[in-house]
Coordinates of C-alpha atoms and ligand atoms in Angstrom, one line a residue:
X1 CA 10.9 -22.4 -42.8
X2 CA 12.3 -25.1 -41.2
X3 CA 10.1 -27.3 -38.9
X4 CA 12.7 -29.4 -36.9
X5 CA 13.9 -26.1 -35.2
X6 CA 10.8 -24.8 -34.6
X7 CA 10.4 -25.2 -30.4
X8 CA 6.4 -25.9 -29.7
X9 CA 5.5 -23.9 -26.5
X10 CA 4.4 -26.3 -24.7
X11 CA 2.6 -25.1 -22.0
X12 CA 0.9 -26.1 -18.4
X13 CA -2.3 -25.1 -18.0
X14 CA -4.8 -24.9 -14.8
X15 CA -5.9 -28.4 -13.5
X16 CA -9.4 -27.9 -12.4
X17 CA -11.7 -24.7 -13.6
X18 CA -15.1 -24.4 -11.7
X19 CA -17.2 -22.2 -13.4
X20 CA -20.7 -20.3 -12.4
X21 CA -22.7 -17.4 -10.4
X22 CA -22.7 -18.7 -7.2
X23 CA -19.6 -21.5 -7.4
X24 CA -17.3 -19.7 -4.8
X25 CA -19.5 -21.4 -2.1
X26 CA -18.2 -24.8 -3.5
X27 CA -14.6 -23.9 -2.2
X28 CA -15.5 -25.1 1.0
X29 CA -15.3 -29.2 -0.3
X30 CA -13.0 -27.8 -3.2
X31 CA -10.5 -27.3 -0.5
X32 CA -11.1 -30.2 1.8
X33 CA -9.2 -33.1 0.5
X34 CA -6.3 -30.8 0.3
X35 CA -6.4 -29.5 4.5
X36 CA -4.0 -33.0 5.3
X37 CA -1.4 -32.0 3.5
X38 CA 1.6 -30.1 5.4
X39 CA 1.1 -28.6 8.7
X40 CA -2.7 -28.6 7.9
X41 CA -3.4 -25.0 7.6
X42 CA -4.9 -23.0 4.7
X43 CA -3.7 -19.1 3.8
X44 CA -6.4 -17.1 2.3
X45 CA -4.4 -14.3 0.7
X46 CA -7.7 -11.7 0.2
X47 CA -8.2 -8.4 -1.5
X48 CA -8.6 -5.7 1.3
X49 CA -11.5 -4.3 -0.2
X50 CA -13.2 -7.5 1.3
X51 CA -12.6 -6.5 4.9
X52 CA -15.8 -6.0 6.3
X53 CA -17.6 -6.9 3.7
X54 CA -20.7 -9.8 2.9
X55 CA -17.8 -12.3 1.0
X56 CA -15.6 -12.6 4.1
X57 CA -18.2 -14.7 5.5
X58 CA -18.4 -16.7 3.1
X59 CA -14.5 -17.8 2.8
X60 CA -14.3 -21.2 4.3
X61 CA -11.9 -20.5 7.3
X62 CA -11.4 -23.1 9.7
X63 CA -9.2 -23.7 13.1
X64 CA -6.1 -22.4 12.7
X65 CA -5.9 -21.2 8.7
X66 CA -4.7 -18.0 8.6
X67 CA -6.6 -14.8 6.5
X68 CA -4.4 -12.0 5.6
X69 CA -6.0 -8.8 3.9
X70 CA -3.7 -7.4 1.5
X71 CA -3.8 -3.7 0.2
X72 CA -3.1 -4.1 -3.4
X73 CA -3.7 0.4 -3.6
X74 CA -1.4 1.4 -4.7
X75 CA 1.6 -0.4 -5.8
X76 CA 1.6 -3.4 -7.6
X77 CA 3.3 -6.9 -5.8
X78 CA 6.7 -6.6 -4.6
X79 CA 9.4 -9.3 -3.7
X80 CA 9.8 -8.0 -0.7
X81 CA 6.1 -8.0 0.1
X82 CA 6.2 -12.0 -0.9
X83 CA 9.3 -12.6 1.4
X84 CA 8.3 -11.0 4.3
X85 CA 4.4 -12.8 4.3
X86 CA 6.5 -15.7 4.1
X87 CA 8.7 -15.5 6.6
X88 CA 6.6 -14.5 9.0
X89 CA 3.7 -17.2 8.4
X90 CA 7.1 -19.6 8.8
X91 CA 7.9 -18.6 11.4
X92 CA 4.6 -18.2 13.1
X93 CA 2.6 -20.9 12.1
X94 CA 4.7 -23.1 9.8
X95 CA 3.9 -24.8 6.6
X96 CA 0.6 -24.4 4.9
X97 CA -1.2 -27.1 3.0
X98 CA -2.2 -24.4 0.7
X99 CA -2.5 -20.8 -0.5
X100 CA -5.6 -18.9 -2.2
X101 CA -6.0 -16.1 -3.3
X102 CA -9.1 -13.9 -3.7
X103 CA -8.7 -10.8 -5.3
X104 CA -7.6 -9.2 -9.0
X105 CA -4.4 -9.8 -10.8
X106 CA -2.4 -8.6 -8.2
X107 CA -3.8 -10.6 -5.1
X108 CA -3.9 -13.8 -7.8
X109 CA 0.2 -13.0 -8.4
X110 CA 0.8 -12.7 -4.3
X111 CA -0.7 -16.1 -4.3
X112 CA 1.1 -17.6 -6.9
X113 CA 4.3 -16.2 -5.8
X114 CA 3.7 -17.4 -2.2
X115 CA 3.0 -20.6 -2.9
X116 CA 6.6 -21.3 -4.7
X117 CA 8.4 -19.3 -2.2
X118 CA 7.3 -21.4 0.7
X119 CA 9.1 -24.3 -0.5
X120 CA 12.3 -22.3 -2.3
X121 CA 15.0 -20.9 0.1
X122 CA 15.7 -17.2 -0.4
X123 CA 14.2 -14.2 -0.9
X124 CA 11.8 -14.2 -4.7
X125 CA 13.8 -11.3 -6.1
X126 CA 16.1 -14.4 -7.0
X127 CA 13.7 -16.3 -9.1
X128 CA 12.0 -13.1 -11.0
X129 CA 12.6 -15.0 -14.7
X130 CA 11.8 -17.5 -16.5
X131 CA 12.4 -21.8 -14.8
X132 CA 14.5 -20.3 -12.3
X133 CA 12.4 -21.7 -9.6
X134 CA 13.5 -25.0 -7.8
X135 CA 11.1 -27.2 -6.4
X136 CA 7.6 -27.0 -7.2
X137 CA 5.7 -25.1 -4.4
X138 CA 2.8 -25.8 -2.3
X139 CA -1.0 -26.3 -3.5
X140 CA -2.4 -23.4 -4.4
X141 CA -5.9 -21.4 -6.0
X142 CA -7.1 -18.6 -7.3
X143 CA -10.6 -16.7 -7.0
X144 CA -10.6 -13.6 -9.3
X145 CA -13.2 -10.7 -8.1
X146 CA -11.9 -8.7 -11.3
X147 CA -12.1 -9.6 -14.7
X148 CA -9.2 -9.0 -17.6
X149 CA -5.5 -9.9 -16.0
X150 CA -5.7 -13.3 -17.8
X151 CA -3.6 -14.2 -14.0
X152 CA -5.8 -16.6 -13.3
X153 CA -4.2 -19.1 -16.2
X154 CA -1.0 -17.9 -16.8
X155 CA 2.3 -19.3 -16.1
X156 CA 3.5 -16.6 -14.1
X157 CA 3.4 -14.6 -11.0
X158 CA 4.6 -10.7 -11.7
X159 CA 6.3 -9.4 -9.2
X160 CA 8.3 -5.9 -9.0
X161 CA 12.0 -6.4 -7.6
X162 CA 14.5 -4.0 -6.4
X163 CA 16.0 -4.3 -10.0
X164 CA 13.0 -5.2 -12.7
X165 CA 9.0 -5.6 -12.9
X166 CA 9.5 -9.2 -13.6
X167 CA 7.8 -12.9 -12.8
X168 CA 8.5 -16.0 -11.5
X169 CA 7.7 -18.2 -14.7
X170 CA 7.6 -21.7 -15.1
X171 CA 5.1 -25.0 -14.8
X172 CA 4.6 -24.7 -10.9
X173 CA 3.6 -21.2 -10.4
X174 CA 0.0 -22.5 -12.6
X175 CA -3.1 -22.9 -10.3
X176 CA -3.8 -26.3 -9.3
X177 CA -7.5 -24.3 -9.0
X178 CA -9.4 -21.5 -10.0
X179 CA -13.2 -20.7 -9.3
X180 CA -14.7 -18.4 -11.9
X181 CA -17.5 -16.6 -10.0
X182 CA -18.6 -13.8 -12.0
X183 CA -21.0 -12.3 -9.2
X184 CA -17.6 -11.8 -7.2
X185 CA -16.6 -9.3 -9.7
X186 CA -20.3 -7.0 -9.8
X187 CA -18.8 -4.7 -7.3
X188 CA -16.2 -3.6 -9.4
X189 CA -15.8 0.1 -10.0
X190 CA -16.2 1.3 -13.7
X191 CA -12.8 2.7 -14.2
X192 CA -11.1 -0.2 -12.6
X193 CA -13.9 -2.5 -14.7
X194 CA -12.5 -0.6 -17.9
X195 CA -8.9 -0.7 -16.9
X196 CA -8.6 -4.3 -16.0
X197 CA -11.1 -5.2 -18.7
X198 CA -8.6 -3.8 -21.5
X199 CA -5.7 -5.6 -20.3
X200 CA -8.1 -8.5 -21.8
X201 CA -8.7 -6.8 -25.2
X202 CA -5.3 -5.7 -25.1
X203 CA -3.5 -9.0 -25.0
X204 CA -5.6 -9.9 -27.9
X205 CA -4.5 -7.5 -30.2
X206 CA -1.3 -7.6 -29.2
X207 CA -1.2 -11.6 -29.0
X208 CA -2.5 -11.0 -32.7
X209 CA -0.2 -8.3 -34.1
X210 CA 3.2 -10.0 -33.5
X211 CA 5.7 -13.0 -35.8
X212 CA 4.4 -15.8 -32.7
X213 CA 0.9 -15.3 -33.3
X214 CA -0.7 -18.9 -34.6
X215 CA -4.1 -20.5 -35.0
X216 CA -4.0 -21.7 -31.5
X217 CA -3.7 -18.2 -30.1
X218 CA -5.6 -16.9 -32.5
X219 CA -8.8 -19.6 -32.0
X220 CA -9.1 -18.2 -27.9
X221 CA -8.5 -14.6 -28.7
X222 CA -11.1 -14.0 -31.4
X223 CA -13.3 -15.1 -29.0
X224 CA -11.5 -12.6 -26.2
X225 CA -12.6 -9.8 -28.7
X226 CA -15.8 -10.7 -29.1
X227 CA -16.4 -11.0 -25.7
X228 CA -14.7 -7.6 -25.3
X229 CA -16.3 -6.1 -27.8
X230 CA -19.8 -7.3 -26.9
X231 CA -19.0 -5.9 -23.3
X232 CA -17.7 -2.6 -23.8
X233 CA -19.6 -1.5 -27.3
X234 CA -22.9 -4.3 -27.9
X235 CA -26.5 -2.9 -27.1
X236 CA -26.1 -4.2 -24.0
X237 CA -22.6 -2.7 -22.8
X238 CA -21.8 -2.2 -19.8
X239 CA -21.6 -3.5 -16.4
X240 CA -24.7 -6.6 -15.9
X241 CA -24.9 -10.2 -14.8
X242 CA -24.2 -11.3 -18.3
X243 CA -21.4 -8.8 -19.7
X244 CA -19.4 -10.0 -15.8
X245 CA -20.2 -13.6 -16.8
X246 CA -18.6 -12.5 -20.5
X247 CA -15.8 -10.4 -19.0
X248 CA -14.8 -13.4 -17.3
X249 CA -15.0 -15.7 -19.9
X250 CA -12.6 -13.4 -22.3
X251 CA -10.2 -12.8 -18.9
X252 CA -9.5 -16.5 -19.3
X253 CA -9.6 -17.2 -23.2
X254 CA -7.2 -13.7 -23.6
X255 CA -5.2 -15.5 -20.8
X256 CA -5.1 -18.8 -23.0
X257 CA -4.5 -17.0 -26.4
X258 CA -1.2 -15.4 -24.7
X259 CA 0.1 -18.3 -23.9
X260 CA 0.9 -19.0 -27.5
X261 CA 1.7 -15.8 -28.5
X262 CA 3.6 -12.4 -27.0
X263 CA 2.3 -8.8 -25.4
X264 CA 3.9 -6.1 -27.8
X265 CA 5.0 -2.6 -27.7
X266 CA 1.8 -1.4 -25.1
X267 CA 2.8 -3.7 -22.6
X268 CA 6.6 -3.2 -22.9
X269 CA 5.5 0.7 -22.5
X270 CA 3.5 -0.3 -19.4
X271 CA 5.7 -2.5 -17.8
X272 CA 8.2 0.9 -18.1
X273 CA 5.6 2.9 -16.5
X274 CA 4.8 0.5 -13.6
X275 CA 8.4 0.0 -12.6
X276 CA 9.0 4.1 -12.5
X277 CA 5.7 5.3 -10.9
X278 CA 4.8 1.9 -9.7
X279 CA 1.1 2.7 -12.1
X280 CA -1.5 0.3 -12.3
X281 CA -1.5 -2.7 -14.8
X282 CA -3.9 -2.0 -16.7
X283 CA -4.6 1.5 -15.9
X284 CA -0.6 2.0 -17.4
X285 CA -1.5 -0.3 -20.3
X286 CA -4.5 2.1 -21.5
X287 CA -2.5 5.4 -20.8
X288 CA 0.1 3.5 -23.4
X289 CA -2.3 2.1 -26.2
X290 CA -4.5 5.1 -26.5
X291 CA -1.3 6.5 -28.3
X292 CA -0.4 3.7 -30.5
X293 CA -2.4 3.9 -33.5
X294 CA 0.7 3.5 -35.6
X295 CA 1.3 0.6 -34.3
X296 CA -1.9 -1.1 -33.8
X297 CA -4.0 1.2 -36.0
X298 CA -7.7 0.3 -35.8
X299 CA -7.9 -1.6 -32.3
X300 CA -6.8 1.8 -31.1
X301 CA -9.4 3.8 -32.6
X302 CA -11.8 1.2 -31.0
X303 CA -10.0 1.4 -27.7
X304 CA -11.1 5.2 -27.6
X305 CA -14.9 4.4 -28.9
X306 CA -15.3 2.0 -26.0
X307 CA -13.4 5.1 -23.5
X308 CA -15.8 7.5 -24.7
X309 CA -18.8 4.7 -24.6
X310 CA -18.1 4.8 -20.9
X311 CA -16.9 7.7 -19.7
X312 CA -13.4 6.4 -18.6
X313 CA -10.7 8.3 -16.8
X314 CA -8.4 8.8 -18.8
X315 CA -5.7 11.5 -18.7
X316 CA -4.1 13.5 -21.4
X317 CA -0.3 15.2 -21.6
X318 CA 0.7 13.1 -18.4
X319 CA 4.4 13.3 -19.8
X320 CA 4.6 17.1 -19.6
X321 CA 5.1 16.3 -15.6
X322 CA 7.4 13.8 -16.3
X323 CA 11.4 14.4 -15.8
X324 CA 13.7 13.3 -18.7
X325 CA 15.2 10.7 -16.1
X326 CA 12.1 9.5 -15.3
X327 CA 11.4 9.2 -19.1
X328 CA 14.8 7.1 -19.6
X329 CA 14.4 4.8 -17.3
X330 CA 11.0 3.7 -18.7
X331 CA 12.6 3.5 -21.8
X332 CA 15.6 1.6 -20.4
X333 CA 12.9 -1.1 -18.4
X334 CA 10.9 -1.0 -21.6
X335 CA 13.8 -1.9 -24.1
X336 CA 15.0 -4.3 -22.1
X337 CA 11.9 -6.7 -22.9
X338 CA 13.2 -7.8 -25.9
X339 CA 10.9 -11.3 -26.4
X340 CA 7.7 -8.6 -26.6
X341 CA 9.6 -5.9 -29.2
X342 CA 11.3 -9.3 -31.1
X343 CA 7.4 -10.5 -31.0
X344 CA 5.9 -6.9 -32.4
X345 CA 8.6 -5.5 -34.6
X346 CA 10.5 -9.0 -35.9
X347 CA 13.8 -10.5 -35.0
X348 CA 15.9 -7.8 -36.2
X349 CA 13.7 -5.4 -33.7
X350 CA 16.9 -3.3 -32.7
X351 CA 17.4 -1.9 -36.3
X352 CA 13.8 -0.7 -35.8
X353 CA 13.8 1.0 -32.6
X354 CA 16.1 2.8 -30.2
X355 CA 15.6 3.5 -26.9
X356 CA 16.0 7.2 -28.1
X357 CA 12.6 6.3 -29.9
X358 CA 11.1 4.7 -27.0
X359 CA 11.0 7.9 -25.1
X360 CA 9.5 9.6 -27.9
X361 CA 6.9 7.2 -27.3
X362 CA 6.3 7.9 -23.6
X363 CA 6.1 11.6 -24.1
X364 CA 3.6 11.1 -25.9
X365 CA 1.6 10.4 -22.9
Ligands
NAD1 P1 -5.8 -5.4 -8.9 O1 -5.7 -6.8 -8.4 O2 -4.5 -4.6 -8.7 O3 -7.0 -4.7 -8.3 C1 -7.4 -3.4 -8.9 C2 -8.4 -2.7 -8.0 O4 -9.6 -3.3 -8.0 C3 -8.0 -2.7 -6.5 O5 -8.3 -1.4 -6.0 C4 -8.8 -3.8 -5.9 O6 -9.1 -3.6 -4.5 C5 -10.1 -3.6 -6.7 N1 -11.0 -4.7 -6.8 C6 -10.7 -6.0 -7.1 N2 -11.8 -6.8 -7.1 C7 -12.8 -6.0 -6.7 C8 -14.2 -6.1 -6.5 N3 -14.8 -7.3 -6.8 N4 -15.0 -5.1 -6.1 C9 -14.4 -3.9 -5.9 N5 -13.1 -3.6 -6.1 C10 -12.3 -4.7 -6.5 O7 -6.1 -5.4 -10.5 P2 -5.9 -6.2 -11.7 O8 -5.9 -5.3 -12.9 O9 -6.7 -7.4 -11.8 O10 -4.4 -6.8 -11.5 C11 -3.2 -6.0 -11.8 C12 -2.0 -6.8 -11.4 O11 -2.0 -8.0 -12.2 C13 -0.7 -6.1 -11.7 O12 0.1 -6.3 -10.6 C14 -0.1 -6.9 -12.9 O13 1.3 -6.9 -12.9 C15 -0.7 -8.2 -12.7 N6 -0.9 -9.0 -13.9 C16 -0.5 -10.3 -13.9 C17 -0.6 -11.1 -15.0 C18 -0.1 -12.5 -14.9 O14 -0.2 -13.2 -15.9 N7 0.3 -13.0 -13.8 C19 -1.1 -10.6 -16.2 C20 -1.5 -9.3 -16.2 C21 -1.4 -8.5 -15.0
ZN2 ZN1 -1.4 -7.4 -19.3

């Protein structure tokens, strides 16, 4: 190998992590030296399961910041979604000092997507890619209530488009903040716990399975998967105090791992899924990987002990609903990922699999 042409990822991570049971209440003083800034207004960007609920009173809102519940049921982030919140906050009450978002992957993507899009003309569908992005946007943080997207450290914000599932990725879109609060996340239905919780155990294995897995990635996700595995099949599985404190722990670290590999063939089959029926994350993520014990062999068969473990959701011979165009256009959004089947399957990926193969692969499902 040579070394010289080797390009080092080198990557921006979070700048401050608080970490704790309780340590949302500190976002209060968190936020404080940052109100100055802009036309002194915060945006709290917040789950809509929220509304009504015990947390909203906690959320440090003060004169003139604006709250905006967002439904994230059930599509996933759009451009146009990002543009239009926006616009109008523009328009209506001008630039914020900041954005923060409380809520899972998706409400964590709206705020990392808003917070470059207030300070780059246009609509976001232009910058769905990698260092498209201009300027670097406004301050901005990140509360997850769900554990697993690995959103709260990545470098970028996924948003669907009228064209592609696809995000804005570069330096900027990184919190400045995130507050790791496992309580936030004990509400958390089981399925949606399960779903969101494999994303985690699923970047891992795919991080691990693929030619850009290296001991850095490898050092944060073996402690992913034991976090995962502790959680979903130790004596103690299941949904406690400790496993959300765990959860949350191997969110992050499967987060960190990925930033030095690559997702593989389940994510490019999910991402294919998402864009079609507009299917959940990681809900599409477990329909995929349940089938792909020739790919990942064993992780797979442990994917279905943990399933079974916990009673999961999780349905059988979706594909026989399925239209063939509906089939080949996941293969077409799927195949056109090459970095995660280049990662899986080696450089010369295309003499391995056709997009002929790819559907195969969905009906499955
Ligand atoms: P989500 O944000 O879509 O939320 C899933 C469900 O859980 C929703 O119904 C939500 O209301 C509910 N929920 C969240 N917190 C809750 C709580 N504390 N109590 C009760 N209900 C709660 O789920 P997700 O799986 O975290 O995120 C998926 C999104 O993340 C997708 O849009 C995906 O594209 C994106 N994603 C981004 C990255 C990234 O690096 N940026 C990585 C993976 C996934
Ligand atoms: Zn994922």
């Amino acid at each position: 190998m040579n070394i010289a042409k080797i390009m080092h990822n080198n990557f921006k991570n979070v700048e401050k992590i608080v970490y704790g049971r309780g340590s949302f209440d500190q976002l209060d003083s968190i936020l404080d030296p940052v109100r100055s800034e802009n036309d002194g207004f915060m945006v709290f960007i917040v789950d809509n399961y929220f509304n009504g609920r015990p947390l909203v009173d906690r959320i440090p809102v003060k004169y003139g910041d604006v709250i905006e519940f967002v439904d994230v049921d059930p599509k996933e982030p759009t451009t146009e979604q990002i543009d239009e919140i926006r616009d109008r906050i523009r328009e209506q009450n001008g630039m914020p000092s900041g954005v923060i978002g409380i809520g899972g992957g998706s409400i964590m993507d709206i705020a990392k997507a808003l917070s470059l899009m207030f300070t780059n003309e246009g609509s976001s569908q232009l910058y769905q890619g990698l260092n498209l992005i201009k300027k670097p946007g406004i301050y901005h943080a990140g509360v997850p209530t769900i554990s697993g997207t690995g959103a709260e450290c990545s470098m970028t914000a996924v948003l669907t488009g009228p064209v592609k599932k696809l995000g804005l990725k570069c330096e900027w879109t990184v919190f400045n903040q995130i507050v790791l609060d496992p309580d936030l996340t004990a509400s958390v239905p089981t399925n949606q716990w399960f779903y969101t919780g494999m994303d985690t155990y699923i970047h891992c294995i795919e991080a691990e399975t693929g030619q850009y897995f290296n001991t850095f990635s490898k050092a944060y996700g073996d402690e992913a998967l034991r976090l995962c595995r502790e959680v979903y099949l130790g004596d103690n599985a299941g949904q406690s105090s400790e496993n959300n404190e765990k959860l949350m722990m191997a969110s992050l670290f499967g987060g960190l791992s990925l930033t030095y590999s690559e997702v593989g063939v389940c994510h490019a089959l999910s991402y294919g899924l998402s864009y079609v029926f507009g299917t959940k994350h990681g809900y599409a993520n477990c329909l995929a990987f349940n089938h792909l014990e020739d790919f990942y062999g064993k992780p797979v068969q442990e994917f279905k002990q943990m399933v079974e473990r916990h009673n999961i959701d999780l349905p059988q011979n979706l594909a026989a609903g399925w239209t063939n165009e509906e089939i080949a256009k996941m293969a077409e959004i799927s195949y056109n990922l090459p970095h995660m089947w280049r990662h899986a399957l080696g450089d010369d990926w295309e003499t391995k699999i056709t997009q002929k193969d790819i559907e195969e692969l969905f009906r499955r499902m």
